[in-house]
mmCIF file of C-alpha atoms in Angstrom:
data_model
loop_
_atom_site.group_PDB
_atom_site.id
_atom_site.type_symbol
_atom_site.label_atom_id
_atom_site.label_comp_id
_atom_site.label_asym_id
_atom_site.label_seq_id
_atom_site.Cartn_x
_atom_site.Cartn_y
_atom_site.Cartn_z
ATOM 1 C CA UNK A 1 -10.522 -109.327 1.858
ATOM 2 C CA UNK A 2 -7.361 -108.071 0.391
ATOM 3 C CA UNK A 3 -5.097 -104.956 1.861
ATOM 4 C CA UNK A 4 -2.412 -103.244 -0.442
ATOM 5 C CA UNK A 5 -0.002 -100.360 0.011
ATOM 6 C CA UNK A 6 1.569 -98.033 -2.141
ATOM 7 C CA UNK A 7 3.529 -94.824 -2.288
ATOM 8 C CA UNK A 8 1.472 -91.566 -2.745
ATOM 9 C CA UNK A 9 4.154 -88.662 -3.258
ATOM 10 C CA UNK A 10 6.028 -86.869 -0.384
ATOM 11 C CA UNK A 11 4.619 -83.862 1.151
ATOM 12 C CA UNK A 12 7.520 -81.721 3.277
ATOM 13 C CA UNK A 13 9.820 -84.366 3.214
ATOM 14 C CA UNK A 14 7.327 -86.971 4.703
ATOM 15 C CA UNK A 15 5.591 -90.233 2.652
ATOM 16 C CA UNK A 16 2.257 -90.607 2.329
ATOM 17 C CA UNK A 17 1.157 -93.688 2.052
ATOM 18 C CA UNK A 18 -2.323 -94.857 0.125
ATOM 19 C CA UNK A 19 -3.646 -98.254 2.164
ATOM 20 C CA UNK A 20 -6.481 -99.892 -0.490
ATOM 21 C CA UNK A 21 -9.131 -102.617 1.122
ATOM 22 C CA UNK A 22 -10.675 -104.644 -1.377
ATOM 23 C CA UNK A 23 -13.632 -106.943 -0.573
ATOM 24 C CA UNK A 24 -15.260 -109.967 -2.120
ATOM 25 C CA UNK A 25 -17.176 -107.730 -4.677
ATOM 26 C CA UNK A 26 -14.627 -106.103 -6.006
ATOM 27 C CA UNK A 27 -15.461 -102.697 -3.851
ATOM 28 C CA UNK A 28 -12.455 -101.134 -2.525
ATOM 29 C CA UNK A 29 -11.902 -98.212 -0.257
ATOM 30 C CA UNK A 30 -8.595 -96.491 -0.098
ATOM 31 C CA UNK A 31 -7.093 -93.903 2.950
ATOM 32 C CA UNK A 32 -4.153 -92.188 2.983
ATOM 33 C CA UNK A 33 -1.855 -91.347 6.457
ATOM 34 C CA UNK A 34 -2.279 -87.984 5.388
ATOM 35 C CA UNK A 35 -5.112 -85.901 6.792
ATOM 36 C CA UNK A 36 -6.664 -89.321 6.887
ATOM 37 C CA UNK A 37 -8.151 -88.802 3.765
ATOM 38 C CA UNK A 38 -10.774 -91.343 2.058
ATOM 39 C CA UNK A 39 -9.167 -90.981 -0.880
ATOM 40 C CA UNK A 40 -11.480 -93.664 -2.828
ATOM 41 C CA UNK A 41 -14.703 -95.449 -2.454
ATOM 42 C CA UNK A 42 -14.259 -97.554 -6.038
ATOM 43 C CA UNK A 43 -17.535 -99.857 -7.162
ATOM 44 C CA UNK A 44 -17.531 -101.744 -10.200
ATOM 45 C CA UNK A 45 -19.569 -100.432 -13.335
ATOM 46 C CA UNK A 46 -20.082 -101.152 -16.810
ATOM 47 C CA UNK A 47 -17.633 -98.540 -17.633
ATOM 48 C CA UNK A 48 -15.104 -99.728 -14.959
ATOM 49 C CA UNK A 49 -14.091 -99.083 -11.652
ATOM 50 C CA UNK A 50 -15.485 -95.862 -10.648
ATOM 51 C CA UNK A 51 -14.515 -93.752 -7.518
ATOM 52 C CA UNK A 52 -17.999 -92.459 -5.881
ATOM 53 C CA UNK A 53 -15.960 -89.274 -3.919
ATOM 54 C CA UNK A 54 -14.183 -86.453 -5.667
ATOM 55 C CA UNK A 55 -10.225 -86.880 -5.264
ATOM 56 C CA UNK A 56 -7.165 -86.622 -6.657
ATOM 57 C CA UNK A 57 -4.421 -89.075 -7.210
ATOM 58 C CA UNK A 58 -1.419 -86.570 -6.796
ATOM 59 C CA UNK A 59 -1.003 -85.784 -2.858
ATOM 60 C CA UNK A 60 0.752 -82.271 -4.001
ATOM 61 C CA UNK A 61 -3.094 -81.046 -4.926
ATOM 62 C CA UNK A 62 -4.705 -82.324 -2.019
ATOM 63 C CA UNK A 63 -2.069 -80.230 -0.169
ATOM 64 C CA UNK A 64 -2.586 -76.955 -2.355
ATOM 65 C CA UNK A 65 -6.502 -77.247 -2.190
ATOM 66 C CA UNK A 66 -6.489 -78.149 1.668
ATOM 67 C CA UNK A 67 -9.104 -75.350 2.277
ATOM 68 C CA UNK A 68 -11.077 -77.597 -0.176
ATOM 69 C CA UNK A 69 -11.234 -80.380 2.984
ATOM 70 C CA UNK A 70 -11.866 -83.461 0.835
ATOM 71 C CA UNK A 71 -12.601 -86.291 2.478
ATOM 72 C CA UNK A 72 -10.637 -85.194 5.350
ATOM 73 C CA UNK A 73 -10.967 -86.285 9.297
ATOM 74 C CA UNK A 74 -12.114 -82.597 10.562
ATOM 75 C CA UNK A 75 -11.474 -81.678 14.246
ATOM 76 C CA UNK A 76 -11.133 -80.390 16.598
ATOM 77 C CA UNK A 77 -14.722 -79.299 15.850
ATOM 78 C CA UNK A 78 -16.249 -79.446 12.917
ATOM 79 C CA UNK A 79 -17.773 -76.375 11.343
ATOM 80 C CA UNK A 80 -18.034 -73.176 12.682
ATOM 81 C CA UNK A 81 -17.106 -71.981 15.958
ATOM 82 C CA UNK A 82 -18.000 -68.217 17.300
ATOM 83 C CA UNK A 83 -15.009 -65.722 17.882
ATOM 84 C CA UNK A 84 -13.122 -69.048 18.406
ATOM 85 C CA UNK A 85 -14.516 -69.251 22.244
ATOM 86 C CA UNK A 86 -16.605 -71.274 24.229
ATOM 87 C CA UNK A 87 -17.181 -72.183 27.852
ATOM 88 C CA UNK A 88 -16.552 -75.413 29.779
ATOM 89 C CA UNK A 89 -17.356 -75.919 33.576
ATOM 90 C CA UNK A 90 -17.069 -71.561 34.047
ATOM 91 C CA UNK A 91 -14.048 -71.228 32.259
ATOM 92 C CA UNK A 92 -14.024 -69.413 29.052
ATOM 93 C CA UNK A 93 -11.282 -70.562 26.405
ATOM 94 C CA UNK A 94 -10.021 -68.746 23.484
ATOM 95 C CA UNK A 95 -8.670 -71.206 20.178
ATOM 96 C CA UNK A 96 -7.270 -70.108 17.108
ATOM 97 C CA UNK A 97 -9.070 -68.124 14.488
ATOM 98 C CA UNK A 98 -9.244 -68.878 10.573
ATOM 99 C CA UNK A 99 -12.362 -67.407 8.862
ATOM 100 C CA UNK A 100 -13.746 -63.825 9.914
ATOM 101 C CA UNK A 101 -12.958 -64.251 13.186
ATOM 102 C CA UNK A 102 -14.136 -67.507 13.940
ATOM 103 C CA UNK A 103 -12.908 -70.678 13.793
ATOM 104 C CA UNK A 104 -13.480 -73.359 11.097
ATOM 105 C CA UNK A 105 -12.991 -77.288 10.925
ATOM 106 C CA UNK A 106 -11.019 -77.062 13.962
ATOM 107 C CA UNK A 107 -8.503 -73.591 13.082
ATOM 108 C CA UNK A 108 -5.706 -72.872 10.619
ATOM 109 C CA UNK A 109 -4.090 -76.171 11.504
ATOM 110 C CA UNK A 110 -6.722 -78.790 12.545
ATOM 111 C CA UNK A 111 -6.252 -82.720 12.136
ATOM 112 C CA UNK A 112 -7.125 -82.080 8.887
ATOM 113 C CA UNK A 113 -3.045 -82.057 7.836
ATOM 114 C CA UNK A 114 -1.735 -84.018 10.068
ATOM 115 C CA UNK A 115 0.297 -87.620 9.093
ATOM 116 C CA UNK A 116 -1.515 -90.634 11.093
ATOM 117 C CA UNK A 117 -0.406 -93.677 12.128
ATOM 118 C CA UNK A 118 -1.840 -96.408 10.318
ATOM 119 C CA UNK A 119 -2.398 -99.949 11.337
ATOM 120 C CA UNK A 120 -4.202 -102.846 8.704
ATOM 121 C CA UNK A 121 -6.688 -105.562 10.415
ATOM 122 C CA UNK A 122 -7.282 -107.883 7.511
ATOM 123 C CA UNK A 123 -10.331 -110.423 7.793
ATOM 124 C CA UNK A 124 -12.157 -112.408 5.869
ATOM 125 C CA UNK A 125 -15.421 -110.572 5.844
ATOM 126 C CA UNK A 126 -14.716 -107.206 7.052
ATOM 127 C CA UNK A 127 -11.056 -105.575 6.980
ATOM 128 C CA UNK A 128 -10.066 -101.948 8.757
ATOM 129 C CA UNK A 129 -7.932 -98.990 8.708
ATOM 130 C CA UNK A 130 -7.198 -98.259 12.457
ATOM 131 C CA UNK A 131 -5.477 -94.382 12.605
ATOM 132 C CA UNK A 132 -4.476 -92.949 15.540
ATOM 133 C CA UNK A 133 -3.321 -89.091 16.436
ATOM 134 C CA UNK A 134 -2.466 -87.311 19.259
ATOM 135 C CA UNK A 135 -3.471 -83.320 19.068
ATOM 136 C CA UNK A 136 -1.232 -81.389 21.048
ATOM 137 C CA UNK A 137 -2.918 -78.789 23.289
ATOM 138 C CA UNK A 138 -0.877 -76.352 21.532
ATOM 139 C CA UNK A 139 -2.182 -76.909 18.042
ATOM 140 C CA UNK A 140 -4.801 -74.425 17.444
ATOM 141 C CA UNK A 141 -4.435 -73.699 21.713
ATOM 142 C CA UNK A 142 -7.548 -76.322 22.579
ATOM 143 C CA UNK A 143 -7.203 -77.173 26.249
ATOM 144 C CA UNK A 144 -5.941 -80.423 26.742
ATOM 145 C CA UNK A 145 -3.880 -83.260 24.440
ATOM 146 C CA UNK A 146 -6.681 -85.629 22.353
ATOM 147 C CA UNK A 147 -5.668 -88.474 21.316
ATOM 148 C CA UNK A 148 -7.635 -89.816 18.661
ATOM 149 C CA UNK A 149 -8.680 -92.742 17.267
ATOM 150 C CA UNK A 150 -10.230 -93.248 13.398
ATOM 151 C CA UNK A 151 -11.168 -96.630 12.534
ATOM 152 C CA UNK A 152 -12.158 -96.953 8.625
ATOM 153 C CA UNK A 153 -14.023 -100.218 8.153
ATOM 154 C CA UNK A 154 -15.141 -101.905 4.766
ATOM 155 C CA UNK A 155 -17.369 -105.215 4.837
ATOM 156 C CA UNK A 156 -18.959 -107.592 2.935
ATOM 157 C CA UNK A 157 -22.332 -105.937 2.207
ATOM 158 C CA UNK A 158 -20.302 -102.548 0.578
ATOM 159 C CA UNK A 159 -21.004 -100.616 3.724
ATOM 160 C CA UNK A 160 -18.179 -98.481 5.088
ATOM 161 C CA UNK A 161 -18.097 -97.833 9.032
ATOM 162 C CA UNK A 162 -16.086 -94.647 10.580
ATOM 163 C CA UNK A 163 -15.720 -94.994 14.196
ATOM 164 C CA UNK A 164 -14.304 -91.475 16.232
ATOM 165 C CA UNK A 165 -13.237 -92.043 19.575
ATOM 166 C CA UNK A 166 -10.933 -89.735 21.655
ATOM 167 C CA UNK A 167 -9.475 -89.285 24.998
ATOM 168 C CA UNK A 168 -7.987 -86.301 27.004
ATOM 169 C CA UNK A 169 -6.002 -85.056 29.401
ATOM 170 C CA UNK A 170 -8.368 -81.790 29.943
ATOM 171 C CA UNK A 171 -12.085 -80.835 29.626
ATOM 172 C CA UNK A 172 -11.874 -79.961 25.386
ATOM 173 C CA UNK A 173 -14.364 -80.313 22.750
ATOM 174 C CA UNK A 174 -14.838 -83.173 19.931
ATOM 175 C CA UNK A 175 -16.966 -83.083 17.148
ATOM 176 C CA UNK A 176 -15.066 -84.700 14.269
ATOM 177 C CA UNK A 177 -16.539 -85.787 11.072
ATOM 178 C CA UNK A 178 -15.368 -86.978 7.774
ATOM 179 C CA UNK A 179 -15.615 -84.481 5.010
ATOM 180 C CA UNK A 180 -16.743 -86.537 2.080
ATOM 181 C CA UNK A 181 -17.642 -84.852 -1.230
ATOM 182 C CA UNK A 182 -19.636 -87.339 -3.503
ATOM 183 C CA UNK A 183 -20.807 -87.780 -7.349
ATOM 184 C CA UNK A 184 -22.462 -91.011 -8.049
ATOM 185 C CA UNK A 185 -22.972 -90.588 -11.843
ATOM 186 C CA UNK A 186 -20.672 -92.295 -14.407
ATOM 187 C CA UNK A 187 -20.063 -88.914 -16.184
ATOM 188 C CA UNK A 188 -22.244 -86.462 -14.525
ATOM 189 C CA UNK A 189 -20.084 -83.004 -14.527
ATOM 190 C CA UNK A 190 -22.574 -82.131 -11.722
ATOM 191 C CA UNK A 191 -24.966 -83.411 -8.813
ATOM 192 C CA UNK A 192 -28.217 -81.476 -10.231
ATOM 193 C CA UNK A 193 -29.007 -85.313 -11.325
ATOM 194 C CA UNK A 194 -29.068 -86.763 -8.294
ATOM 195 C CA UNK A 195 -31.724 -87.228 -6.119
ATOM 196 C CA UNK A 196 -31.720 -86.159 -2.485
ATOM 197 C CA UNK A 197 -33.436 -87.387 1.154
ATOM 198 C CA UNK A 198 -32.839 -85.954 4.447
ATOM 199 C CA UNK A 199 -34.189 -87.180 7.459
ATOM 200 C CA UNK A 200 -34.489 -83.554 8.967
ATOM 201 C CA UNK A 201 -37.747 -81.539 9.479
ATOM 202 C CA UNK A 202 -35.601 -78.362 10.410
ATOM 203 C CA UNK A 203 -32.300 -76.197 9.471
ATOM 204 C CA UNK A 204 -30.205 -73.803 11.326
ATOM 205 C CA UNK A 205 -31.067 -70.095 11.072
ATOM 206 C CA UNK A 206 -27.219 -68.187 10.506
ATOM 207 C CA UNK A 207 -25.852 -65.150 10.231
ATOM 208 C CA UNK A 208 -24.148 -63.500 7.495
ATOM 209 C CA UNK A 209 -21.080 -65.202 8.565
ATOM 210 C CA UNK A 210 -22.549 -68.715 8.723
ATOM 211 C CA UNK A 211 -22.734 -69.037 12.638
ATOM 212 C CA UNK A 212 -25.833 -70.459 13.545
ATOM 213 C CA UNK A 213 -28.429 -67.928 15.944
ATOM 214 C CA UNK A 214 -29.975 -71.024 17.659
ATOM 215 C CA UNK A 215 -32.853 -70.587 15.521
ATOM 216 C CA UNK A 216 -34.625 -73.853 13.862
ATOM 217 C CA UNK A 217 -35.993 -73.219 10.587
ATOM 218 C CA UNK A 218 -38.995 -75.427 9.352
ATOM 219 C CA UNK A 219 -38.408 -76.700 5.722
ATOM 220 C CA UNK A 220 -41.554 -76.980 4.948
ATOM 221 C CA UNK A 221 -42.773 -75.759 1.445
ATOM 222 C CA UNK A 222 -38.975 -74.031 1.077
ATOM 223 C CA UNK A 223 -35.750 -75.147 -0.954
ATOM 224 C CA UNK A 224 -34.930 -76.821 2.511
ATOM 225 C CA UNK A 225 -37.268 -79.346 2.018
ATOM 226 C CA UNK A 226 -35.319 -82.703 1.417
ATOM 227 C CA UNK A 227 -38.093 -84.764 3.326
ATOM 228 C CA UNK A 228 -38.653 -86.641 0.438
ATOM 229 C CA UNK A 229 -36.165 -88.136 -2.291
ATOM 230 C CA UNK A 230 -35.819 -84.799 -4.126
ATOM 231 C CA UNK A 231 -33.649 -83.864 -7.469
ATOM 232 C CA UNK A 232 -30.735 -81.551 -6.015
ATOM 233 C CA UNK A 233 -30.926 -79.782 -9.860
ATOM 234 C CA UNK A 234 -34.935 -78.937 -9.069
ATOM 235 C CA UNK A 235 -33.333 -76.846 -5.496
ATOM 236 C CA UNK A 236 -30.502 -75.766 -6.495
ATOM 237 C CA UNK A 237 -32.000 -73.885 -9.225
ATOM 238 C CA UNK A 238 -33.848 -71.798 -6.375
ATOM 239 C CA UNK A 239 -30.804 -71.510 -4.721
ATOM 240 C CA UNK A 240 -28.537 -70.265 -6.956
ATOM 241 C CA UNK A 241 -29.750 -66.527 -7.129
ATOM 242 C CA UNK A 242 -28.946 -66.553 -2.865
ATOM 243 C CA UNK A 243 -25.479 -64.711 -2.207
ATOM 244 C CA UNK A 244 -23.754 -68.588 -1.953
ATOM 245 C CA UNK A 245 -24.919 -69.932 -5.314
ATOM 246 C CA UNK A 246 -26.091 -72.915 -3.820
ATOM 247 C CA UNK A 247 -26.075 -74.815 -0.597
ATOM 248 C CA UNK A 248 -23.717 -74.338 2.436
ATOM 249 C CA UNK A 249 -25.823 -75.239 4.899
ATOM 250 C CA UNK A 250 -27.028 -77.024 8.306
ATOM 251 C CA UNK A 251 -30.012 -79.286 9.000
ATOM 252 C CA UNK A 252 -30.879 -80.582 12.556
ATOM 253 C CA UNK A 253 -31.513 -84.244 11.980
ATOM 254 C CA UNK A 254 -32.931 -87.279 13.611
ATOM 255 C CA UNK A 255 -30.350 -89.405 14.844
ATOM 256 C CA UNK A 256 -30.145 -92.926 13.609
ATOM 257 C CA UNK A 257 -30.885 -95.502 16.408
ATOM 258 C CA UNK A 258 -29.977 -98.862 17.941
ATOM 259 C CA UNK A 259 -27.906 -100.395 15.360
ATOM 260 C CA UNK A 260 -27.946 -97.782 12.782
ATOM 261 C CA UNK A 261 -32.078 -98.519 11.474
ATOM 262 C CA UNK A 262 -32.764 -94.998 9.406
ATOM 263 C CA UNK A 263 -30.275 -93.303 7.591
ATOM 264 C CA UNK A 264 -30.220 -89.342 7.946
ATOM 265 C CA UNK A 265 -29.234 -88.636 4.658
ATOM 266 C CA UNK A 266 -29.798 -90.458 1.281
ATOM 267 C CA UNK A 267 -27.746 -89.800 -2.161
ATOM 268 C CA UNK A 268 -29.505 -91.109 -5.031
ATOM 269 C CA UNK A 269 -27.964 -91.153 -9.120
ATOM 270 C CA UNK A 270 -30.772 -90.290 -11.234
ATOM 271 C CA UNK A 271 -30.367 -91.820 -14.081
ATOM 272 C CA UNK A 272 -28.054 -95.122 -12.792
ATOM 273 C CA UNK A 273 -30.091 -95.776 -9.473
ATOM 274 C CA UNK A 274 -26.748 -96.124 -6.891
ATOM 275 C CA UNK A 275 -27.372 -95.216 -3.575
ATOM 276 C CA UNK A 276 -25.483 -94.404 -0.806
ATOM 277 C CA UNK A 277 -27.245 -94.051 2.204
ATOM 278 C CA UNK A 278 -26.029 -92.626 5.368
ATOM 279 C CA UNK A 279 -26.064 -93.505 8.862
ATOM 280 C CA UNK A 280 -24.881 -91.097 11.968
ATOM 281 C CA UNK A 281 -25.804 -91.520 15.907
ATOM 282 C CA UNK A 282 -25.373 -87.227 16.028
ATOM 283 C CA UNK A 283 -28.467 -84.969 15.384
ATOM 284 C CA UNK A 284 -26.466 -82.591 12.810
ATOM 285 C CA UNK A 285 -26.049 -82.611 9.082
ATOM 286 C CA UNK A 286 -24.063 -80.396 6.888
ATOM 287 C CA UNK A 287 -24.701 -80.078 3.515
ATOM 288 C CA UNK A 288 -22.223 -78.369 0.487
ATOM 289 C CA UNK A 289 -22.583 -78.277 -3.164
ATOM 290 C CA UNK A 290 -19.322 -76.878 -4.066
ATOM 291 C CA UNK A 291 -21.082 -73.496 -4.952
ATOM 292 C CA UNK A 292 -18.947 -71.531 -7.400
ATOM 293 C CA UNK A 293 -15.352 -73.800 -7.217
ATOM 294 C CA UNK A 294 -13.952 -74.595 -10.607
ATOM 295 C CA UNK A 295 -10.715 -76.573 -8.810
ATOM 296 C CA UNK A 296 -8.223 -78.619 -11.127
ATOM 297 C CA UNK A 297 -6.209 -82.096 -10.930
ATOM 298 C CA UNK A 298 -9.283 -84.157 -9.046
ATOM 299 C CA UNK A 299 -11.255 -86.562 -11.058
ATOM 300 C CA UNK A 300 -14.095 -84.535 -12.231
ATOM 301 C CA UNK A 301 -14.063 -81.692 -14.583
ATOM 302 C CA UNK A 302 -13.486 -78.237 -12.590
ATOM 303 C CA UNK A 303 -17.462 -77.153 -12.683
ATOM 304 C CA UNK A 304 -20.169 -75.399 -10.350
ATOM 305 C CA UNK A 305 -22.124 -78.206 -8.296
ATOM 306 C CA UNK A 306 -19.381 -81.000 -9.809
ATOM 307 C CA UNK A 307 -19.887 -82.925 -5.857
ATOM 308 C CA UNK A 308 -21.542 -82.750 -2.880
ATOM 309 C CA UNK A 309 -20.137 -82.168 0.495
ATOM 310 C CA UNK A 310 -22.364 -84.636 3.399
ATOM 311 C CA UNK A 311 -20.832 -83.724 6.788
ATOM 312 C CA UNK A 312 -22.474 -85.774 9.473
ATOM 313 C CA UNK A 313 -21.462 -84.397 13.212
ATOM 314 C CA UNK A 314 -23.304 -82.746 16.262
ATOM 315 C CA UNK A 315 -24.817 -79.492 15.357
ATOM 316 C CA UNK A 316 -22.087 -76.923 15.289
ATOM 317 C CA UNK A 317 -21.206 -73.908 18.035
ATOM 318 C CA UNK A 318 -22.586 -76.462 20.458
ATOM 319 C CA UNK A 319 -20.420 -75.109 23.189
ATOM 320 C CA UNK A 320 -22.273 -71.765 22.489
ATOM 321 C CA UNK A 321 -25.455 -73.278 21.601
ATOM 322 C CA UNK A 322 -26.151 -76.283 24.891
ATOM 323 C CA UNK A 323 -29.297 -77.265 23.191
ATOM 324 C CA UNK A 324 -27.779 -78.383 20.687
ATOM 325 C CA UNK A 325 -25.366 -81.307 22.402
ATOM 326 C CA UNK A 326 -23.066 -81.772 24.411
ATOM 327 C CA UNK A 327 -19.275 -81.890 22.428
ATOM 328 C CA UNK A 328 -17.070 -82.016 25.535
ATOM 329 C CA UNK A 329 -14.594 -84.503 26.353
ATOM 330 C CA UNK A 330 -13.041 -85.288 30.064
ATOM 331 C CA UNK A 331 -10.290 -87.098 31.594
ATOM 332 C CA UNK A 332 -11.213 -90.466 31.979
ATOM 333 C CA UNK A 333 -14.409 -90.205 30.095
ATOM 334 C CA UNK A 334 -13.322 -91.060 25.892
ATOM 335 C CA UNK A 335 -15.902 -90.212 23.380
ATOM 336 C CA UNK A 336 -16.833 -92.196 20.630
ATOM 337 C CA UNK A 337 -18.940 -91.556 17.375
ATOM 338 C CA UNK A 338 -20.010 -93.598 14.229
ATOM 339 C CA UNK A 339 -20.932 -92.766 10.534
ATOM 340 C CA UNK A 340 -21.795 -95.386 8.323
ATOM 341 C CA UNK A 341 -22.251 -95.595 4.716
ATOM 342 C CA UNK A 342 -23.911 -97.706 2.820
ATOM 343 C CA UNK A 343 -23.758 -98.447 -1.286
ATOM 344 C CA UNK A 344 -26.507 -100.152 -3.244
ATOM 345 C CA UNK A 345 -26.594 -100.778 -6.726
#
């Protein structure tokens, strides 16, 4: 395994730094301190190197198109929260606000922007990325200070592991994920050629802001239906006379088990046949085909449906919605979650 470091621009005075693991394959993943970004996920090809995730190389863009979230750590909470309350143990809290009313991927400031402290563990067969934060209990006014720990790890086998723990100093919430937008084709402008399994019988009924009624939708016989590999092009077709243009949308999954045996989500390339397929121990999947953004400086061509946004996490507005999981964090009792990812050729 090989680690290397370079400079990635200066945002408000402060250096971002772009940490690239390498393994025996030639399959590389890079993260920046910034946001904690996975800024690359680079497999070899006959044309060359090719990044699977939509990025940018110049830190100044990810900054200007933060709303964008790519490939972000997300938190607080990710998604949506109601009115920006919830309830824990009786006592009603009151966060930030950023969309409508409501709060999104954690409020105006999140963990989204923050810098992280980055340490390299170099081995022979696997290496990691181990980034720590602290949220202050007045960012975004969560109870509590979090302090969070991301751990990117690449192996051996091309598989990338994202390990989410946290601790607190008050009852708060945590449901982070990694907000990875993908395109698998070697020149693809869109995902409409890429084929599409999740492991989800059900989504979430919403309202007209996108906060979910506690409603489950069967997919069955609707544009929902990923239940078999299915080409995005053939449902986003259907979808693209709804008021979004596409997909923005949440499907209750089946968790994987044990040590990770059945992917809930799998992204196919139709015509070169790499996979990625995608492990999560939470029972939530969010899906986002960049409906209507024509965005400029990342690496594919500013165009409708140009990636594809796969947000593994615990269904959102639990704290509003207790069916749906349980998101809190206490003193003395850290959380920890996993995503893993895993490339075939």
């Amino acid at each position: 395994m090989k680690l290397s470091t370079e400079n990635f621009g200066k945002l408000d005075g402060q250096q971002i730094t772009k940490y690239t693991l390498t393994n025996k394959h030639d399959v590389s993943i890079s993260i920046l301190n910034y946001g904690g970004i996975w800024q690359s996920f680079t497999v070899p090809s006959a044309h060359g190197s090719l990044n699977l995730l939509y990025a940018t190389d110049n830190a100044k863009t990810y900054d200007e198109t933060a709303s964008l979230c790519a490939s972000r750590i997300i938190g607080r909470t990710a998604g949506r929260l109601a009115k920006g309350t919830f309830t824990i143990d009786g006592k009603e809290y009151h966060v930030d606000t950023n969309e409508n009313g409501n709060t999104l991927h954690g409020g105006p400031n999140g963990i989204g922007g923050a810098i992280w402290h980055v340490e390299p563990l170099v081995g022979e067969t696997r290496s990691q990325l181990v980034l720590t934060y602290t949220a202050s209990h007045d960012l975004d006014s969560y109870p509590g200070d979090l302090k969070m720990t991301v751990i990117y790890t690449l192996d051996d086998n091309d598989a990338v592991t994202i390990d989410f723990s946290a601790s607190s100093t008050a009852p708060t919430l945590f449901n982070p994920t990694c907000h990875t937008y993908w395109n698998l084709s070697d020149n693809d402008n869109t995902i409409e050629n890429h084929l599409l399994q999740i492991n989800g019988k059900y989504h979430l009924e919403c309202d007209d802001e996108k906060i979910p009624t506690g409603r489950l939708l069967p997919v069955e016989s609707t544009s929902f239906d990923f239940t078999r590999l299915s080409r995005l092009g053939d449902h986003l077709s259907a979808m693209e006379k709804n008021t979004e243009g596409g997909f923005d949308d949440i499907w209750a999954v089946k968790p994987s088990q044990g040590r990770m045996d059945s992917p809930i989500v799998t992204l196919e390339d139709g015509s070169s046949h790499r996979r990625v397929d995608i492990f999560s121990d939470r029972n939530g999947l969010v899906m986002y085909t960049a409906n209507g953004l024509h965005i400029q400086g990342y690496n594919r061509p500013a165009n409708q449906w140009m990636a594809i946004a796969l947000e593994p996490q615990t269904l959102p507005d639990t704290p509003n919605h207790p069916e749906f999981g349980d998101v809190v964090v206490r003193p003395n009792q850290p959380r920890h979650y996993q995503i893993r990812y895993e490339y075939h050729a």
